[in-house]
CSV table of C-alpha atoms and ligand atoms in Angstrom, one decimal:
chain,number,residue,atom,x,y,z
A,1,MET,CA,-62.7,-37.5,-98.4
A,2,LYS,CA,-60.6,-38.6,-95.6
A,3,ILE,CA,-56.8,-37.7,-96.3
A,4,THR,CA,-53.8,-38.5,-94.3
A,5,MET,CA,-50.7,-36.5,-94.7
A,6,ILE,CA,-47.3,-38.2,-93.6
A,7,GLY,CA,-44.8,-35.5,-92.9
A,8,THR,CA,-45.5,-31.9,-91.7
A,9,GLY,CA,-42.5,-30.2,-93.4
A,10,TYR,CA,-43.5,-27.3,-95.8
A,11,VAL,CA,-45.0,-29.4,-98.6
A,12,GLY,CA,-46.9,-31.6,-96.2
A,13,LEU,CA,-48.2,-28.7,-94.1
A,14,VAL,CA,-49.2,-26.5,-97.0
A,15,THR,CA,-50.9,-29.4,-98.7
A,16,GLY,CA,-52.7,-30.7,-95.5
A,17,ALA,CA,-54.0,-27.4,-94.4
A,18,CYS,CA,-55.2,-26.4,-98.1
A,19,PHE,CA,-56.9,-29.7,-98.5
A,20,SER,CA,-58.7,-29.1,-95.2
A,21,GLU,CA,-59.5,-25.7,-96.6
A,22,PHE,CA,-61.2,-27.6,-99.5
A,23,GLY,CA,-63.4,-29.3,-96.8
A,24,HIS,CA,-61.7,-32.6,-96.6
A,25,ASN,CA,-60.9,-34.4,-93.1
A,26,VAL,CA,-57.3,-34.2,-92.9
A,27,ILE,CA,-54.9,-36.0,-90.3
A,28,CYS,CA,-51.2,-34.6,-90.7
A,29,VAL,CA,-49.0,-37.4,-89.0
A,30,ASP,CA,-45.2,-36.2,-87.9
A,31,LYS,CA,-42.9,-38.2,-85.5
A,32,ILE,CA,-41.8,-34.9,-83.7
A,33,ALA,CA,-44.3,-34.7,-80.7
A,34,GLU,CA,-43.4,-31.0,-80.0
A,35,LYS,CA,-44.1,-30.0,-83.5
A,36,ILE,CA,-47.5,-31.8,-83.5
A,37,LYS,CA,-48.4,-30.2,-80.1
A,38,ASN,CA,-47.4,-26.8,-81.6
A,39,LEU,CA,-49.5,-27.3,-84.7
A,40,THR,CA,-52.4,-28.4,-82.4
A,41,ASP,CA,-52.2,-25.0,-80.8
A,42,GLY,CA,-52.1,-23.1,-84.2
A,43,ILE,CA,-48.4,-22.6,-83.9
A,44,VAL,CA,-46.9,-23.0,-87.3
A,45,PRO,CA,-43.0,-23.5,-87.4
A,46,ILE,CA,-42.4,-22.1,-90.8
A,47,TYR,CA,-42.9,-18.5,-92.1
A,48,GLU,CA,-45.3,-18.6,-95.0
A,49,PRO,CA,-47.8,-16.1,-95.7
A,50,GLY,CA,-51.5,-16.9,-94.8
A,51,LEU,CA,-50.7,-20.6,-93.7
A,52,GLU,CA,-51.2,-19.9,-89.8
A,53,ASN,CA,-54.6,-18.6,-90.5
A,54,ILE,CA,-55.7,-21.5,-92.7
A,55,VAL,CA,-54.3,-24.0,-90.1
A,56,SER,CA,-56.0,-22.4,-87.1
A,57,LYS,CA,-59.3,-21.9,-88.7
A,58,ASN,CA,-59.4,-25.6,-89.8
A,59,VAL,CA,-58.1,-26.8,-86.8
A,60,LEU,CA,-60.9,-25.0,-84.8
A,61,GLU,CA,-63.5,-26.4,-87.3
A,62,LYS,CA,-62.1,-29.7,-86.6
A,63,ARG,CA,-61.3,-30.6,-90.4
A,64,LEU,CA,-57.4,-30.8,-89.8
A,65,LYS,CA,-55.9,-32.7,-87.0
A,66,PHE,CA,-52.2,-33.3,-86.1
A,67,THR,CA,-51.1,-36.4,-84.3
A,68,THR,CA,-48.0,-38.8,-83.9
A,69,GLU,CA,-50.3,-41.8,-84.1
A,70,LEU,CA,-50.1,-43.6,-87.5
A,71,SER,CA,-52.5,-46.4,-86.8
A,72,GLU,CA,-56.0,-44.7,-86.8
A,73,ALA,CA,-54.9,-41.9,-89.2
A,74,VAL,CA,-54.0,-44.5,-91.8
A,75,ALA,CA,-56.8,-47.1,-91.1
A,76,SER,CA,-59.5,-44.5,-91.9
A,77,ALA,CA,-57.9,-42.8,-95.0
A,78,ASP,CA,-59.2,-42.8,-98.5
A,79,ALA,CA,-55.8,-41.3,-99.6
A,80,VAL,CA,-52.3,-41.5,-97.9
A,81,PHE,CA,-50.2,-38.5,-99.0
A,82,ILE,CA,-46.4,-39.1,-98.7
A,83,ALA,CA,-44.8,-35.7,-98.1
A,84,VAL,CA,-41.6,-36.4,-96.2
A,85,GLY,CA,-38.4,-34.8,-97.0
A,86,THR,CA,-36.2,-36.2,-99.9
A,87,PRO,CA,-32.9,-34.1,-99.4
A,88,SER,CA,-29.8,-34.6,-101.5
A,89,SER,CA,-28.2,-37.8,-100.2
A,90,ARG,CA,-25.3,-37.4,-97.9
A,91,ARG,CA,-22.9,-39.0,-99.9
A,92,GLY,CA,-22.9,-35.5,-102.1
A,93,ASP,CA,-23.5,-37.6,-105.5
A,94,GLY,CA,-26.8,-35.5,-106.1
A,95,TYR,CA,-29.0,-38.6,-105.6
A,96,ALA,CA,-32.4,-38.0,-103.7
A,97,ASP,CA,-32.2,-39.7,-100.4
A,98,LEU,CA,-35.3,-41.6,-100.1
A,99,THR,CA,-34.7,-43.1,-96.6
A,100,TYR,CA,-37.5,-41.1,-95.1
A,101,ILE,CA,-39.9,-42.3,-97.7
A,102,TYR,CA,-39.3,-45.8,-97.5
A,103,GLU,CA,-39.1,-45.5,-93.6
A,104,ALA,CA,-42.6,-44.2,-93.4
A,105,VAL,CA,-43.9,-46.7,-96.0
A,106,ARG,CA,-42.6,-49.5,-93.9
A,107,GLU,CA,-44.3,-47.9,-91.0
A,108,PHE,CA,-47.7,-47.2,-92.1
A,109,ALA,CA,-48.3,-50.0,-94.7
A,110,GLN,CA,-49.4,-52.3,-91.9
A,111,TYR,CA,-52.5,-50.2,-90.9
A,112,LEU,CA,-54.0,-49.8,-94.2
A,113,GLU,CA,-57.7,-50.9,-94.1
A,114,GLY,CA,-60.0,-50.9,-96.9
A,115,TYR,CA,-58.9,-49.4,-100.4
A,116,THR,CA,-56.5,-46.6,-100.2
A,117,VAL,CA,-54.6,-44.5,-102.7
A,118,ILE,CA,-51.0,-44.1,-101.5
A,119,VAL,CA,-49.8,-40.7,-103.3
A,120,THR,CA,-46.3,-39.6,-103.3
A,121,LYS,CA,-46.2,-35.8,-103.1
A,122,SER,CA,-42.7,-35.5,-102.0
A,123,THR,CA,-40.3,-34.9,-105.1
A,124,VAL,CA,-39.1,-38.3,-105.8
A,125,PRO,CA,-37.0,-40.0,-108.9
A,126,VAL,CA,-38.6,-42.0,-111.4
A,127,GLY,CA,-39.6,-45.2,-110.1
A,128,THR,CA,-40.3,-44.4,-106.7
A,129,ALA,CA,-43.9,-44.7,-106.6
A,130,ARG,CA,-43.5,-48.3,-108.0
A,131,GLN,CA,-40.8,-49.0,-105.5
A,132,VAL,CA,-43.4,-48.2,-103.0
A,133,ALA,CA,-46.1,-50.2,-104.3
A,134,ARG,CA,-43.4,-53.2,-103.9
A,135,LEU,CA,-42.7,-52.2,-100.3
A,136,VAL,CA,-46.3,-51.9,-99.3
A,137,LYS,CA,-47.1,-55.5,-100.7
A,138,GLU,CA,-44.0,-56.7,-98.9
A,139,VAL,CA,-45.3,-55.3,-95.5
A,140,ASN,CA,-48.9,-55.9,-95.9
A,141,PRO,CA,-49.4,-58.6,-98.6
A,142,ASP,CA,-53.5,-58.2,-98.0
A,143,ALA,CA,-53.5,-54.3,-98.5
A,144,ASP,CA,-56.0,-53.0,-101.1
A,145,PHE,CA,-54.5,-50.1,-102.6
A,146,ASP,CA,-52.9,-48.1,-105.8
A,147,VAL,CA,-50.0,-45.6,-105.9
A,148,ALA,CA,-50.2,-42.5,-107.6
A,149,SER,CA,-47.8,-39.6,-108.1
A,150,ASN,CA,-49.2,-36.0,-107.6
A,151,PRO,CA,-46.3,-33.7,-107.4
A,152,GLU,CA,-46.3,-30.3,-105.9
A,153,PHE,CA,-45.4,-27.1,-107.6
A,154,LEU,CA,-45.6,-24.7,-104.6
A,155,ARG,CA,-43.3,-21.9,-104.4
A,156,GLU,CA,-42.2,-20.6,-100.9
A,157,GLY,CA,-43.6,-17.5,-100.0
A,158,ALA,CA,-46.5,-18.0,-102.6
A,159,ALA,CA,-47.6,-21.4,-101.5
A,160,ILE,CA,-51.2,-21.1,-100.4
A,161,ASN,CA,-52.1,-19.0,-103.8
A,162,ASP,CA,-50.1,-21.5,-105.8
A,163,PHE,CA,-52.0,-24.3,-104.1
A,164,MET,CA,-55.5,-22.6,-104.4
A,165,ARG,CA,-55.1,-21.3,-108.0
A,166,PRO,CA,-52.2,-23.5,-109.8
A,167,ASP,CA,-51.5,-23.3,-113.3
A,168,ARG,CA,-52.0,-27.1,-113.4
A,169,VAL,CA,-52.5,-30.2,-111.2
A,170,VAL,CA,-50.6,-33.3,-112.5
A,171,ILE,CA,-52.1,-36.7,-111.3
A,172,GLY,CA,-49.9,-39.9,-112.3
A,173,VAL,CA,-52.3,-42.7,-111.7
A,174,GLU,CA,-52.7,-46.3,-113.4
A,175,SER,CA,-56.4,-47.3,-112.2
A,176,ASP,CA,-59.4,-45.5,-112.7
A,177,LYS,CA,-60.3,-46.0,-109.1
A,178,ALA,CA,-57.3,-44.1,-107.9
A,179,ALA,CA,-58.0,-41.4,-110.6
A,180,GLN,CA,-61.7,-41.0,-109.2
A,181,ILE,CA,-60.6,-40.5,-105.7
A,182,LEU,CA,-57.8,-37.9,-106.7
A,183,LYS,CA,-60.5,-36.2,-108.8
A,184,LYS,CA,-62.9,-36.0,-105.8
A,185,ILE,CA,-59.8,-34.5,-103.7
A,186,TYR,CA,-59.1,-31.6,-106.3
A,187,ASN,CA,-62.7,-31.0,-107.1
A,188,PRO,CA,-62.8,-27.5,-106.0
A,189,LEU,CA,-59.8,-27.0,-108.7
A,190,TYR,CA,-62.0,-28.8,-111.3
A,191,LEU,CA,-64.7,-26.3,-110.6
A,192,ILE,CA,-62.4,-23.1,-111.3
A,193,GLU,CA,-61.2,-24.9,-114.5
A,194,THR,CA,-57.6,-25.7,-113.4
A,195,PRO,CA,-56.0,-27.8,-116.1
A,196,ILE,CA,-55.7,-31.3,-114.6
A,197,VAL,CA,-53.1,-33.5,-116.4
A,198,LYS,CA,-53.6,-37.3,-115.8
A,199,THR,CA,-50.5,-39.2,-116.9
A,200,GLY,CA,-48.9,-42.5,-115.9
A,201,ILE,CA,-46.9,-42.7,-113.1
A,202,GLU,CA,-43.4,-42.2,-114.4
A,203,THR,CA,-44.4,-39.2,-116.3
A,204,ALA,CA,-45.8,-37.6,-113.5
A,205,GLU,CA,-42.5,-38.1,-111.4
A,206,LEU,CA,-40.6,-36.9,-114.2
A,207,ILE,CA,-42.6,-33.9,-115.1
A,208,LYS,CA,-41.8,-32.5,-111.6
A,209,TYR,CA,-38.1,-32.5,-112.4
A,210,ALA,CA,-38.5,-31.3,-115.9
A,211,SER,CA,-40.4,-28.2,-114.6
A,212,ASN,CA,-37.8,-27.1,-111.9
A,213,ALA,CA,-34.9,-27.8,-114.2
A,214,PHE,CA,-36.4,-25.8,-117.2
A,215,LEU,CA,-37.1,-23.0,-114.8
A,216,ALA,CA,-33.6,-23.4,-113.4
A,217,VAL,CA,-32.2,-23.2,-117.3
A,218,LYS,CA,-34.2,-20.0,-117.9
A,219,ILE,CA,-32.6,-18.3,-114.8
A,220,SER,CA,-29.2,-19.4,-115.7
A,221,PHE,CA,-29.8,-18.4,-119.4
A,222,ILE,CA,-30.8,-14.7,-118.4
A,223,ASN,CA,-27.8,-14.6,-115.8
A,224,GLU,CA,-25.5,-15.6,-118.9
A,225,MET,CA,-27.1,-12.9,-121.1
A,226,ALA,CA,-26.7,-10.4,-118.2
A,227,ALA,CA,-23.0,-10.9,-118.3
A,228,ILE,CA,-22.7,-10.1,-121.8
A,229,CYS,CA,-24.9,-7.2,-121.5
A,230,GLU,CA,-22.7,-5.8,-119.1
A,231,ALA,CA,-19.6,-6.4,-121.5
A,232,VAL,CA,-21.3,-4.7,-124.5
A,233,GLY,CA,-23.3,-2.0,-122.5
A,234,ALA,CA,-26.8,-3.4,-123.1
A,235,ASP,CA,-29.6,-3.8,-120.6
A,236,ALA,CA,-30.7,-7.3,-119.3
A,237,ILE,CA,-34.0,-5.9,-118.0
A,238,ALA,CA,-35.1,-4.7,-121.5
A,239,LEU,CA,-33.8,-7.6,-123.1
A,240,ALA,CA,-35.7,-9.9,-120.8
A,241,LYS,CA,-38.8,-7.9,-121.3
A,242,ALA,CA,-38.6,-7.7,-124.9
A,243,ILE,CA,-37.8,-11.8,-125.3
A,244,GLY,CA,-40.3,-12.4,-122.4
A,245,LEU,CA,-43.0,-10.8,-124.7
A,246,ASP,CA,-42.7,-13.4,-127.1
A,247,LYS,CA,-45.5,-16.0,-125.8
A,248,ARG,CA,-43.5,-18.9,-127.0
A,249,ILE,CA,-40.8,-17.8,-124.3
A,250,GLY,CA,-42.7,-15.9,-121.6
A,251,GLY,CA,-41.5,-13.1,-119.2
A,252,LYS,CA,-41.4,-15.1,-116.0
A,253,PHE,CA,-38.3,-16.4,-114.5
A,254,LEU,CA,-36.1,-14.1,-116.8
A,255,HIS,CA,-35.0,-11.9,-113.7
A,256,PRO,CA,-31.2,-11.8,-113.6
A,257,GLY,CA,-29.9,-12.0,-110.2
A,258,PRO,CA,-27.3,-13.7,-107.9
A,259,GLY,CA,-28.0,-17.1,-109.0
A,260,TYR,CA,-30.7,-19.5,-108.0
A,261,GLY,CA,-31.2,-21.0,-104.4
A,262,GLY,CA,-33.6,-22.6,-102.1
A,263,SER,CA,-34.6,-26.4,-101.3
A,264,CYS,CA,-35.6,-27.1,-104.7
A,265,PHE,CA,-33.8,-26.1,-108.0
A,266,PRO,CA,-30.4,-26.8,-106.6
A,267,LYS,CA,-31.3,-30.5,-105.2
A,268,ASP,CA,-33.9,-31.3,-108.1
A,269,THR,CA,-31.5,-30.3,-110.9
A,270,LEU,CA,-28.8,-32.4,-109.4
A,271,ALA,CA,-31.4,-35.5,-109.0
A,272,LEU,CA,-32.2,-35.2,-112.5
A,273,MET,CA,-28.6,-35.3,-113.8
A,274,ARG,CA,-28.5,-38.5,-111.8
A,275,ILE,CA,-31.3,-40.0,-113.3
A,276,PHE,CA,-30.1,-39.2,-116.8
A,277,GLN,CA,-26.8,-40.8,-115.9
A,278,GLU,CA,-28.5,-44.1,-114.5
A,279,HIS,CA,-30.2,-44.4,-118.0
A,280,GLY,CA,-27.0,-43.8,-119.8
A,281,HIS,CA,-27.8,-40.2,-120.9
A,282,SER,CA,-26.3,-37.1,-119.9
A,283,ALA,CA,-28.5,-33.9,-119.2
A,284,ARG,CA,-26.1,-31.6,-120.8
A,285,ILE,CA,-28.4,-28.4,-120.8
A,286,VAL,CA,-29.1,-28.8,-117.1
A,287,GLU,CA,-25.6,-29.4,-116.3
A,288,ALA,CA,-24.6,-26.2,-118.0
A,289,ALA,CA,-27.4,-24.6,-116.1
A,290,VAL,CA,-25.8,-25.9,-112.7
A,291,GLU,CA,-22.3,-24.6,-113.6
A,292,VAL,CA,-23.7,-21.2,-114.7
A,293,ASN,CA,-25.5,-21.0,-111.5
A,294,ALA,CA,-22.3,-21.8,-109.3
A,295,ALA,CA,-20.3,-19.5,-111.5
A,296,GLN,CA,-22.9,-16.5,-111.0
A,297,LYS,CA,-22.5,-16.7,-107.3
A,298,ALA,CA,-18.8,-16.3,-107.7
A,299,LYS,CA,-19.3,-13.5,-110.2
A,300,MET,CA,-21.2,-11.7,-107.6
A,301,VAL,CA,-18.5,-11.7,-105.2
A,302,LYS,CA,-16.1,-10.2,-107.8
A,303,LYS,CA,-18.9,-7.6,-108.4
A,304,ILE,CA,-19.1,-6.5,-104.8
A,305,ARG,CA,-15.1,-6.4,-104.5
A,306,ASP,CA,-14.8,-4.4,-107.7
A,307,ALA,CA,-17.3,-2.0,-106.5
A,308,ILE,CA,-15.6,-1.2,-103.5
A,309,GLY,CA,-12.2,-0.8,-105.1
A,310,GLY,CA,-10.9,-4.4,-105.7
A,311,ASN,CA,-10.3,-5.1,-102.1
A,312,GLU,CA,-12.8,-5.9,-99.2
A,313,ALA,CA,-10.3,-5.9,-96.3
A,314,GLY,CA,-11.4,-3.8,-93.6
A,315,LYS,CA,-14.4,-2.8,-95.4
A,316,THR,CA,-17.9,-2.7,-93.9
A,317,ILE,CA,-20.5,-4.1,-96.2
A,318,ALA,CA,-24.2,-3.7,-95.3
A,319,VAL,CA,-26.2,-6.7,-96.6
A,320,LEU,CA,-30.1,-6.2,-97.3
A,321,GLY,CA,-31.7,-9.8,-97.4
A,322,LEU,CA,-30.3,-13.1,-96.6
A,323,THR,CA,-32.9,-15.6,-97.7
A,324,PHE,CA,-32.9,-17.4,-100.8
A,325,LYS,CA,-36.0,-15.4,-101.9
A,326,PRO,CA,-38.5,-12.7,-100.3
A,327,GLU,CA,-41.4,-14.0,-97.9
A,328,THR,CA,-39.7,-16.9,-96.7
A,329,ASP,CA,-37.3,-17.5,-93.9
A,330,ASP,CA,-35.7,-20.4,-95.7
A,331,MET,CA,-31.8,-20.0,-95.9
A,332,ARG,CA,-31.1,-23.4,-97.8
A,333,ASP,CA,-28.7,-22.9,-100.7
A,334,ALA,CA,-29.2,-19.0,-100.5
A,335,PRO,CA,-26.7,-17.0,-102.5
A,336,SER,CA,-25.7,-15.2,-99.2
A,337,THR,CA,-24.4,-18.6,-97.8
A,338,THR,CA,-21.8,-18.5,-100.7
A,339,ILE,CA,-21.2,-14.8,-101.3
A,340,LEU,CA,-21.0,-13.7,-97.5
A,341,PRO,CA,-18.5,-16.3,-96.6
A,342,ALA,CA,-16.2,-15.5,-99.6
A,343,LEU,CA,-16.3,-11.7,-98.6
A,344,LEU,CA,-15.5,-12.4,-94.8
A,345,GLU,CA,-12.6,-14.7,-95.9
A,346,LYS,CA,-11.0,-11.5,-97.7
A,347,GLY,CA,-11.4,-9.3,-94.5
A,348,ALA,CA,-14.8,-7.5,-94.9
A,349,ARG,CA,-17.2,-6.7,-92.1
A,350,ILE,CA,-20.7,-7.4,-92.7
A,351,LYS,CA,-23.7,-6.0,-91.1
A,352,ALA,CA,-26.7,-7.6,-92.3
A,353,HIS,CA,-30.8,-7.2,-92.2
A,354,ASP,CA,-33.5,-9.5,-93.1
A,355,PRO,CA,-37.2,-9.0,-92.2
A,356,GLN,CA,-37.6,-13.1,-91.3
A,357,GLY,CA,-34.7,-14.9,-92.0
A,358,VAL,CA,-32.1,-13.8,-89.2
A,359,LYS,CA,-32.6,-16.6,-86.9
A,360,GLU,CA,-32.3,-19.3,-89.7
A,361,ALA,CA,-29.2,-17.2,-91.2
A,362,ALA,CA,-27.3,-17.4,-88.0
A,363,LYS,CA,-27.5,-21.3,-88.5
A,364,TYR,CA,-26.3,-21.2,-92.0
A,365,LEU,CA,-23.6,-18.0,-91.9
A,366,PRO,CA,-20.3,-17.5,-90.3
A,367,SER,CA,-20.5,-16.0,-86.7
A,368,GLU,CA,-18.7,-12.8,-87.3
A,369,ILE,CA,-21.7,-11.4,-89.1
A,370,THR,CA,-23.6,-8.6,-87.1
A,371,TYR,CA,-27.2,-8.7,-87.6
A,372,VAL,CA,-29.3,-5.6,-87.0
A,373,GLU,CA,-33.2,-5.0,-86.9
A,374,ASP,CA,-33.3,-2.1,-89.2
A,375,PRO,CA,-32.1,-1.8,-92.8
A,376,TYR,CA,-30.8,1.8,-92.0
A,377,ILE,CA,-28.8,0.7,-89.1
A,378,ALA,CA,-27.2,-1.6,-91.3
A,379,CYS,CA,-26.1,0.9,-93.8
A,380,GLU,CA,-24.7,3.5,-91.3
A,381,ASN,CA,-21.0,4.0,-91.6
A,382,ALA,CA,-21.0,1.2,-94.3
A,383,ASP,CA,-18.6,1.3,-97.3
A,384,ALA,CA,-21.1,-0.4,-99.7
A,385,VAL,CA,-24.7,-1.7,-99.5
A,386,VAL,CA,-25.5,-5.0,-101.2
A,387,LEU,CA,-29.2,-5.7,-101.8
A,388,LEU,CA,-29.2,-9.5,-102.0
A,389,THR,CA,-32.9,-10.5,-101.6
A,390,GLU,CA,-35.7,-8.4,-102.9
A,391,TRP,CA,-37.9,-8.0,-100.0
A,392,ASN,CA,-40.8,-5.5,-100.4
A,393,GLN,CA,-39.6,-3.3,-97.6
A,394,TYR,CA,-36.4,-2.6,-99.6
A,395,ARG,CA,-38.2,-1.6,-102.7
A,396,ALA,CA,-38.8,2.1,-101.2
A,397,LEU,CA,-35.9,2.7,-99.0
A,398,ASP,CA,-35.2,6.1,-98.1
A,399,LEU,CA,-31.9,6.4,-100.4
A,400,GLN,CA,-31.1,10.0,-99.5
A,401,LYS,CA,-31.0,9.0,-95.7
A,402,ILE,CA,-29.0,5.8,-96.4
A,403,LYS,CA,-26.6,7.9,-98.5
A,404,SER,CA,-26.1,10.3,-95.9
A,405,THR,CA,-25.0,8.0,-93.2
A,406,MET,CA,-22.7,5.8,-95.4
A,407,ILE,CA,-18.9,6.2,-95.7
A,408,SER,CA,-18.9,6.0,-99.3
A,409,PRO,CA,-22.2,5.7,-101.5
A,410,ILE,CA,-21.7,2.4,-103.3
A,411,PHE,CA,-24.9,0.6,-103.8
A,412,VAL,CA,-24.6,-3.0,-105.5
A,413,ASP,CA,-28.1,-4.2,-106.3
A,414,LEU,CA,-28.0,-7.8,-107.1
A,415,ARG,CA,-31.8,-7.9,-107.8
A,416,ASN,CA,-32.0,-4.9,-109.9
A,417,VAL,CA,-34.5,-3.3,-107.7
A,418,TYR,CA,-33.8,0.2,-108.4
A,419,HIS,CA,-32.9,2.2,-111.7
A,420,PRO,CA,-29.4,2.9,-112.5
A,421,LYS,CA,-30.2,6.6,-113.7
A,422,GLN,CA,-32.3,7.5,-110.6
A,423,MET,CA,-29.5,6.1,-108.2
A,424,LYS,CA,-26.7,8.0,-110.0
A,425,GLU,CA,-28.8,11.2,-109.6
A,426,ILE,CA,-28.8,10.6,-105.9
A,427,GLY,CA,-25.2,10.4,-105.7
A,428,PHE,CA,-24.7,6.9,-105.7
A,429,THR,CA,-22.1,4.7,-107.4
A,430,TYR,CA,-24.6,2.1,-108.7
A,431,VAL,CA,-24.0,-1.6,-109.9
A,432,GLY,CA,-26.7,-3.8,-110.9
A,433,VAL,CA,-26.7,-7.1,-112.8
A,434,GLY,CA,-26.8,-7.0,-116.6
A,435,ARG,CA,-26.9,-3.2,-116.9
A,436,SER,CA,-24.9,-0.1,-115.6
B,501,LIG,C1,-39.5,-23.6,-107.0
B,501,LIG,C2,-40.5,-23.6,-108.2
B,501,LIG,O1,-40.9,-22.4,-108.7
B,501,LIG,C3,-41.9,-24.5,-107.5
B,501,LIG,O2,-42.7,-24.5,-108.8
B,501,LIG,C4,-41.6,-25.9,-106.9
B,501,LIG,O3,-42.8,-26.4,-106.6
B,501,LIG,C5,-40.7,-25.6,-105.9
B,501,LIG,O4,-39.3,-25.1,-106.4
B,501,LIG,C6,-40.3,-27.1,-105.5
B,501,LIG,O5,-39.8,-27.8,-106.2
B,501,LIG,O6,-40.9,-27.4,-104.3
B,501,LIG,P1,-39.0,-22.1,-104.8
B,501,LIG,O7,-37.8,-22.7,-104.8
B,501,LIG,O8,-39.9,-21.9,-103.6
B,501,LIG,O9,-40.1,-22.8,-105.9
B,501,LIG,O10,-38.9,-20.5,-105.5
B,501,LIG,P2,-38.8,-19.8,-106.8
B,501,LIG,O11,-39.7,-18.7,-106.8
B,501,LIG,O12,-38.9,-20.9,-107.8
B,501,LIG,O13,-37.2,-19.3,-106.7
B,501,LIG,C7,-36.1,-20.0,-106.9
B,501,LIG,C8,-34.9,-19.3,-106.7
B,501,LIG,O14,-34.6,-18.8,-108.3
B,501,LIG,C9,-34.8,-18.2,-105.8
B,501,LIG,O15,-33.5,-18.0,-105.5
B,501,LIG,C10,-35.1,-16.9,-106.8
B,501,LIG,O16,-34.5,-15.9,-106.5
B,501,LIG,C11,-34.5,-17.4,-108.1
B,501,LIG,N1,-35.0,-16.8,-109.4
B,501,LIG,C12,-36.4,-16.9,-109.7
B,501,LIG,C13,-34.0,-15.9,-110.2
B,501,LIG,O17,-33.0,-15.8,-109.9
B,501,LIG,N2,-34.6,-15.4,-111.2
B,501,LIG,C14,-36.0,-15.3,-111.7
B,501,LIG,O18,-36.2,-14.9,-112.6
B,501,LIG,C15,-36.8,-16.3,-110.8
C-alpha cells in the first residue's frame, strides 16, 4: 500500500515508521524543512525507544521517505493519514484546536488523484472526519475519496510495542472500499489476531476520548483511595493489587502517584467535557477525575512540605525525574511543572536530575533550578529527596550512599518505587503515596 502521513510529530512519525516496517511505502510530509532533512539523515527529533532504528532501517530500504512536498506524496497515495497536532485551543476553554487539521486538508485536497481514503489519526472531536470530507469536496469537487477515523492508542515510551502488538485497532468507516484499504494496511496485525473493531466514524472518534478519559478516571480513583489509605493507616498498593485482581476491574492504571500528566490525558479529558457540553450533557465523572488530578498535584506539594518540617524556605530538595513518565523527554503537563514552581515559590532550592528530560525541562521550569548529570550528585547535601518519575535507573539506587551524603535523610517517593519498611531500616524518613 502507498501511504502518506501528514505531520511528523509523535503520532505521525511513529505511525509512518511502523507502517513502513509492515512493508508499506510511506511518505511522511511536514512543513518544517530542517526536520525533514534530519529525518532523512536518520536523526529523530524525539526520544522514543526503538524509533530511530526503525526509521533508519526503512529509510535505507527505501520504504520510508520524508518530504516537504505534498503534491506527489498525495497524488500517489492509497491512504492519506492526518497526524498533525490538535492542542487545547489557545482560548483556554478546553476545546481541541483543529486549525492544523483543516489547514492540512485545504492544502492537500487539491492533489488527490484516483480513489483515496483520508484517515484522521490525530485525536479529534466527534464530527471532525465529516468536516474533513466537506472541506475536501469544497476544495476539490472531483475528488474520489472516503473519510475514516483510525484513532491511535500509543503510549509514549512504549509506542513501538503498542503499535506492533496493540490490544485492538479501531477503524471507523462508512464504505467497504475504505474498510478494505485499511484492512490491507493493518494486515500484519490481522495475521497475529489483533482484535480489529470496525465501527461508524463518530463511534471511532469517541472511542479514543472514552479510552483516555476512563484511564484518567482510574488514576484519579486510586489517587483518592490513596488519600484515605493514608488517613486510616491502610496500604494503597495492596489495595490496588487486590481490587485489580478482579478481572472486571483489572490491575493496570491503578498506581497512585503525583497525578497524571502528558500531552494526552489532560487535553483529552477537557476536550471530552466540551463535547458533552456542546450536546447539552455534563461529563460529571470525567470532571471529577480532572479536579481530583489537579488536587493531587497540590497534595504532593503539601506532602513534601510536611516531610521537611512544614517549611521549605532555605531547604535543598533533590528531585529525581522531571518528565511526565519514564522513557520519554516529554514535559507537557508533567506533575513537575506544577509541583516544583510551588516549592521554589516558598524558598526551596532545587537540584534536579532526569535521564532524558533536562533539555525539555529547562523550557518548562523556572530558571532557578540546578540540573545535574548524576542522581547521586543531586542528593548531596540535600534536605530531602523527591522521586518524581519512576525511571528504571532510580529503582536500584545505592540508598546507603545517598543517605550518607544528605543533610537529613528524608525520602519522598511519589511513585512508590521503594518499600517503606526497607527505607526505614536504612534510616530514612520515608513518605510514599497511599502508605506509610
Ligand atoms: C496515553 C494512553 O495511555 C495511550 O493509550 C494514548 O494513545 C495516549 O495517551 C494518547 O492519547 O496519545 P501516554 O500519555 O503516553 O498515553 O502515557 P500513559 O502511560 O497513559 O501515562 C499518562 C499519565 O498517567 C502519566 O503521567 C503517568 O505517570 C500517569 N499514570 C499512569 C499514573 O499516575 N498511574 C497509573 O497507574 C498509570
